[in-house]
CSV table of C-alpha atoms in Angstrom, one decimal:
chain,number,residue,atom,x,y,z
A,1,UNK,CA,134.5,-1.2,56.7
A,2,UNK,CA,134.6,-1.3,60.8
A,3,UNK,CA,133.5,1.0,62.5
A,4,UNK,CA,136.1,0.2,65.6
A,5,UNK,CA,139.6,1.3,65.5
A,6,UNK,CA,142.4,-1.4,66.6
A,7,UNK,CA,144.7,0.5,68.3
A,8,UNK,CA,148.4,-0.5,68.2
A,9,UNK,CA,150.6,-0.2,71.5
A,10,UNK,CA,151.2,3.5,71.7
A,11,UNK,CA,154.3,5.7,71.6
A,12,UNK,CA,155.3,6.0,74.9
A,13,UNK,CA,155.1,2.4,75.8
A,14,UNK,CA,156.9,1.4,72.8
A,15,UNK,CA,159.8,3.5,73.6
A,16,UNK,CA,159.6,2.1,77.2
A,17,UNK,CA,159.7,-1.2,76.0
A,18,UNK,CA,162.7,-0.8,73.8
A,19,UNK,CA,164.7,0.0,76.8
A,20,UNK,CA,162.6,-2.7,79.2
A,21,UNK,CA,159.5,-5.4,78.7
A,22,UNK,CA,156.8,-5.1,81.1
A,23,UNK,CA,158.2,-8.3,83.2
A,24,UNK,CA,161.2,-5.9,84.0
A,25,UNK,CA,164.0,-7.6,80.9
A,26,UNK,CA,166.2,-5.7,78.6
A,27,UNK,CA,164.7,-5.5,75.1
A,28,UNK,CA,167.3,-7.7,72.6
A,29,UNK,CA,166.7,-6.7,69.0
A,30,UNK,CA,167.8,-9.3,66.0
A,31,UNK,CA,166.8,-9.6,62.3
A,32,UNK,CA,163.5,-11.3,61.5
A,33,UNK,CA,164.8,-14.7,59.8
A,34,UNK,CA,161.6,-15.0,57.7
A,35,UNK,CA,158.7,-12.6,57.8
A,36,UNK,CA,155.0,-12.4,59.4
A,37,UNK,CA,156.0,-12.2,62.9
A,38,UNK,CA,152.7,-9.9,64.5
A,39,UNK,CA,154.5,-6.2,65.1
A,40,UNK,CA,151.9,-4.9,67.4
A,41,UNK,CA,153.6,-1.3,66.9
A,42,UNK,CA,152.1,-0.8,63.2
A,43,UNK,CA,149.8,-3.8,63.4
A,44,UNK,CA,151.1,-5.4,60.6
A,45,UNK,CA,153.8,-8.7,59.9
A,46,UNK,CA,157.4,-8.0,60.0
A,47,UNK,CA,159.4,-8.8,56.9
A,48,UNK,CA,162.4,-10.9,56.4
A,49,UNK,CA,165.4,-8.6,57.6
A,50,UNK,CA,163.5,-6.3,59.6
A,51,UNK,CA,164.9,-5.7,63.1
A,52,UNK,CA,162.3,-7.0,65.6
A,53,UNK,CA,162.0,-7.6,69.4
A,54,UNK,CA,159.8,-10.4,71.3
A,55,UNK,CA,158.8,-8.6,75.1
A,56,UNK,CA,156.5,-8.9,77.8
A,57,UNK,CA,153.7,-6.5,77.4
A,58,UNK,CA,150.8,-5.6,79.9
A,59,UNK,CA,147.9,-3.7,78.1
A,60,UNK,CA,145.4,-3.7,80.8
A,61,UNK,CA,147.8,-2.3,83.4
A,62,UNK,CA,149.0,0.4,81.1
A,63,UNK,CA,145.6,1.1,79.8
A,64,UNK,CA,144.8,1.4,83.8
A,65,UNK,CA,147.4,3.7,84.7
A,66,UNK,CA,146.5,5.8,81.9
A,67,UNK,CA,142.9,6.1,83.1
A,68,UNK,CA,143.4,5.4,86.8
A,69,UNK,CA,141.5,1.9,86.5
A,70,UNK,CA,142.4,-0.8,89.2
A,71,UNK,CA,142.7,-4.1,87.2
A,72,UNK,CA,143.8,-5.7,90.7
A,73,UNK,CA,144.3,-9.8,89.7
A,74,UNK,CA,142.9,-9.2,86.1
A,75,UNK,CA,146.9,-7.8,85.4
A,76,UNK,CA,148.7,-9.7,82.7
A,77,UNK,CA,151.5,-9.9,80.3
A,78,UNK,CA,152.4,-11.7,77.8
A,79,UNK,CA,154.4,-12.0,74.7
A,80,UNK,CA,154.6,-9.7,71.7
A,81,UNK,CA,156.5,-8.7,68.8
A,82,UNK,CA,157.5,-5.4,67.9
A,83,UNK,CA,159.8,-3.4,65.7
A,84,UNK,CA,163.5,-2.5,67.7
A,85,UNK,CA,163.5,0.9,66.6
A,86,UNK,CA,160.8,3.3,66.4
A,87,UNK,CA,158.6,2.9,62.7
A,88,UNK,CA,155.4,4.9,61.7
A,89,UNK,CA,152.7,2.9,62.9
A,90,UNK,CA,149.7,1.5,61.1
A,91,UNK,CA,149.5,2.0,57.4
A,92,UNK,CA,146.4,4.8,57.7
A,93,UNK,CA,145.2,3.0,53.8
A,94,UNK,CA,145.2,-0.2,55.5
A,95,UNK,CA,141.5,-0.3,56.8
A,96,UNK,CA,140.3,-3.6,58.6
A,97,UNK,CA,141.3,-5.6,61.3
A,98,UNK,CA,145.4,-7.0,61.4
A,99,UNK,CA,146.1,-10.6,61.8
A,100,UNK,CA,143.0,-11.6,60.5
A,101,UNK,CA,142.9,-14.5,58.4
A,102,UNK,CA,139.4,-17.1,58.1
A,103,UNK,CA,140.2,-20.4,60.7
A,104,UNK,CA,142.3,-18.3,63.4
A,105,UNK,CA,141.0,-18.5,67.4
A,106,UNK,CA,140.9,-15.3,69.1
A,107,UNK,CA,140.1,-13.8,71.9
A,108,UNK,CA,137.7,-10.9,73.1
A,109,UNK,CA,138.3,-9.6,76.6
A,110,UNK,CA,136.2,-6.8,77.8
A,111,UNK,CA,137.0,-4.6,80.7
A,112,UNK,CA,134.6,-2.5,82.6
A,113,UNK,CA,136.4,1.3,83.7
A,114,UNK,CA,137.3,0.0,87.1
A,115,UNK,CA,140.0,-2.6,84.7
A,116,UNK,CA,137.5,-5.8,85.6
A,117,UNK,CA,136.8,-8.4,83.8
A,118,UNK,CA,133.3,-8.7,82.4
A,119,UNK,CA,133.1,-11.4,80.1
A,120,UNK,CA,135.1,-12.8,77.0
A,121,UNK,CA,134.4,-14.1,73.9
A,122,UNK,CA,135.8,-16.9,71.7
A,123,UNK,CA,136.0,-16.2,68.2
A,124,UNK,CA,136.6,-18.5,65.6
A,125,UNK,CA,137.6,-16.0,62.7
A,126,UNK,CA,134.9,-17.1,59.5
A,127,UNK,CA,135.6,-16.8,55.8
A,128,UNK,CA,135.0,-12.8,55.9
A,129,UNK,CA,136.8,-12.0,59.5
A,130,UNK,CA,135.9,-8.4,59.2
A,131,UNK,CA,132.2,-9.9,60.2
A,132,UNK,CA,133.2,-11.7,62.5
A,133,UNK,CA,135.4,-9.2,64.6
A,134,UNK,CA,132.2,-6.5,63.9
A,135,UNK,CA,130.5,-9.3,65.4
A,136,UNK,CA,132.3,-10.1,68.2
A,137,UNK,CA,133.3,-6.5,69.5
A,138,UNK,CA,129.6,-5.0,68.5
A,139,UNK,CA,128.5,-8.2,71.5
A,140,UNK,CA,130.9,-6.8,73.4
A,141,UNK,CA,129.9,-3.2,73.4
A,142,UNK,CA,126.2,-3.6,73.6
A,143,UNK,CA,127.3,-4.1,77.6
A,144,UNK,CA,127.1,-0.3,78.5
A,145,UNK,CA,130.0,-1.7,81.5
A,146,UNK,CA,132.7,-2.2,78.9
A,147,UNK,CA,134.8,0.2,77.9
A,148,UNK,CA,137.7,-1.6,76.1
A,149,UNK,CA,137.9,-4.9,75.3
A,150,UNK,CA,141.5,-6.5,74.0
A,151,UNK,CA,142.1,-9.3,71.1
A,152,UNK,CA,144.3,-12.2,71.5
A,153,UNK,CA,145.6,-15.2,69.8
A,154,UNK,CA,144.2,-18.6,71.5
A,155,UNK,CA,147.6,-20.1,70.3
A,156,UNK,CA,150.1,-18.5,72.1
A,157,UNK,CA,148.1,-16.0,74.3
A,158,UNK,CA,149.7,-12.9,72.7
A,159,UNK,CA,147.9,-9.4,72.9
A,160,UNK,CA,147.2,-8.2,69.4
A,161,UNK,CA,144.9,-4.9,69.9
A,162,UNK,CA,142.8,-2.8,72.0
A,163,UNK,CA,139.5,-1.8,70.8
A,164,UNK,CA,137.9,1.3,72.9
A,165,UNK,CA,134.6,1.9,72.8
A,166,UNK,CA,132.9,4.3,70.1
A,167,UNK,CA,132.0,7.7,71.0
């Protein structure tokens, strides 16, 4: 078992963007036609039916407003899936790490407080990818600077969580 906590994107910018993405479009709901799709609202794949939404999402500039960081040129936004309407959020028996499966190519961003960028890691998941995300985030947080560092698909770019560091 991890002892980090992928968060999923939060309440309040979920229902912000169901209304509008982070690039400024209307959110445009429709049926999943086959299931898997990453919802990053309860960190789990969608199912076939499900009502889904594809939008522009900026963690690092919603993290900073939160905390009153400056991420300056290190703002970005990309792509990512969640549900149209509001769901429950991450399965609280469903321990580990989402999207993990042995083979995938993520990233690991870290962030210092000021919202900087302080180095990055590529991570090839291996056969146990709970390892290799304890791995790959413990790295990370033996840098006293970093204070969240984000986890992203090397495929397509999109944001899949925030880890924060442990108290």
């Amino acid at each position: 078992m991890t002892g980090y906590q992928p968060r999923p994107i939060g309440p309040a910018a979920l229902a912000d963007l169901r209304t509008a993405d982070d690039a400024g479009r209307p959110c445009r709901p429709y049926p999943a036609a086959e299931g898997g799709h990453p919802l990053r609202c309860c960190l789990r794949g969608c199912e076939p039916g499900e009502r889904i939404a594809l939008v522009s999402y900026a963690p690092l500039r919603r993290w900073a407003a939160a905390t009153g960081a400056d991420p300056g040129a290190y703002d970005e936004q990309g792509p990512v899936f969640i549900h149209a309407e509001p769901c429950a959020g991450p399965d609280p028996e469903r321990a580990g790490y989402p999207f993990a499966r042995a083979g995938a190519l993520r990233t690991v961003r870290r962030y210092d407080a000021r919202g900087h960028i302080v180095g990055g890691r590529l991570l090839e998941l291996p056969d146990e990818p709970e390892k290799g995300f304890d791995a790959a985030l413990d790295e990370a947080f033996a840098d006293p600077e970093v204070v969240v560092a984000h986890v992203r698909a090397v495929e397509y770019g999109c944001f899949h969580f925030e880890v924060r560091r442990p108290r």
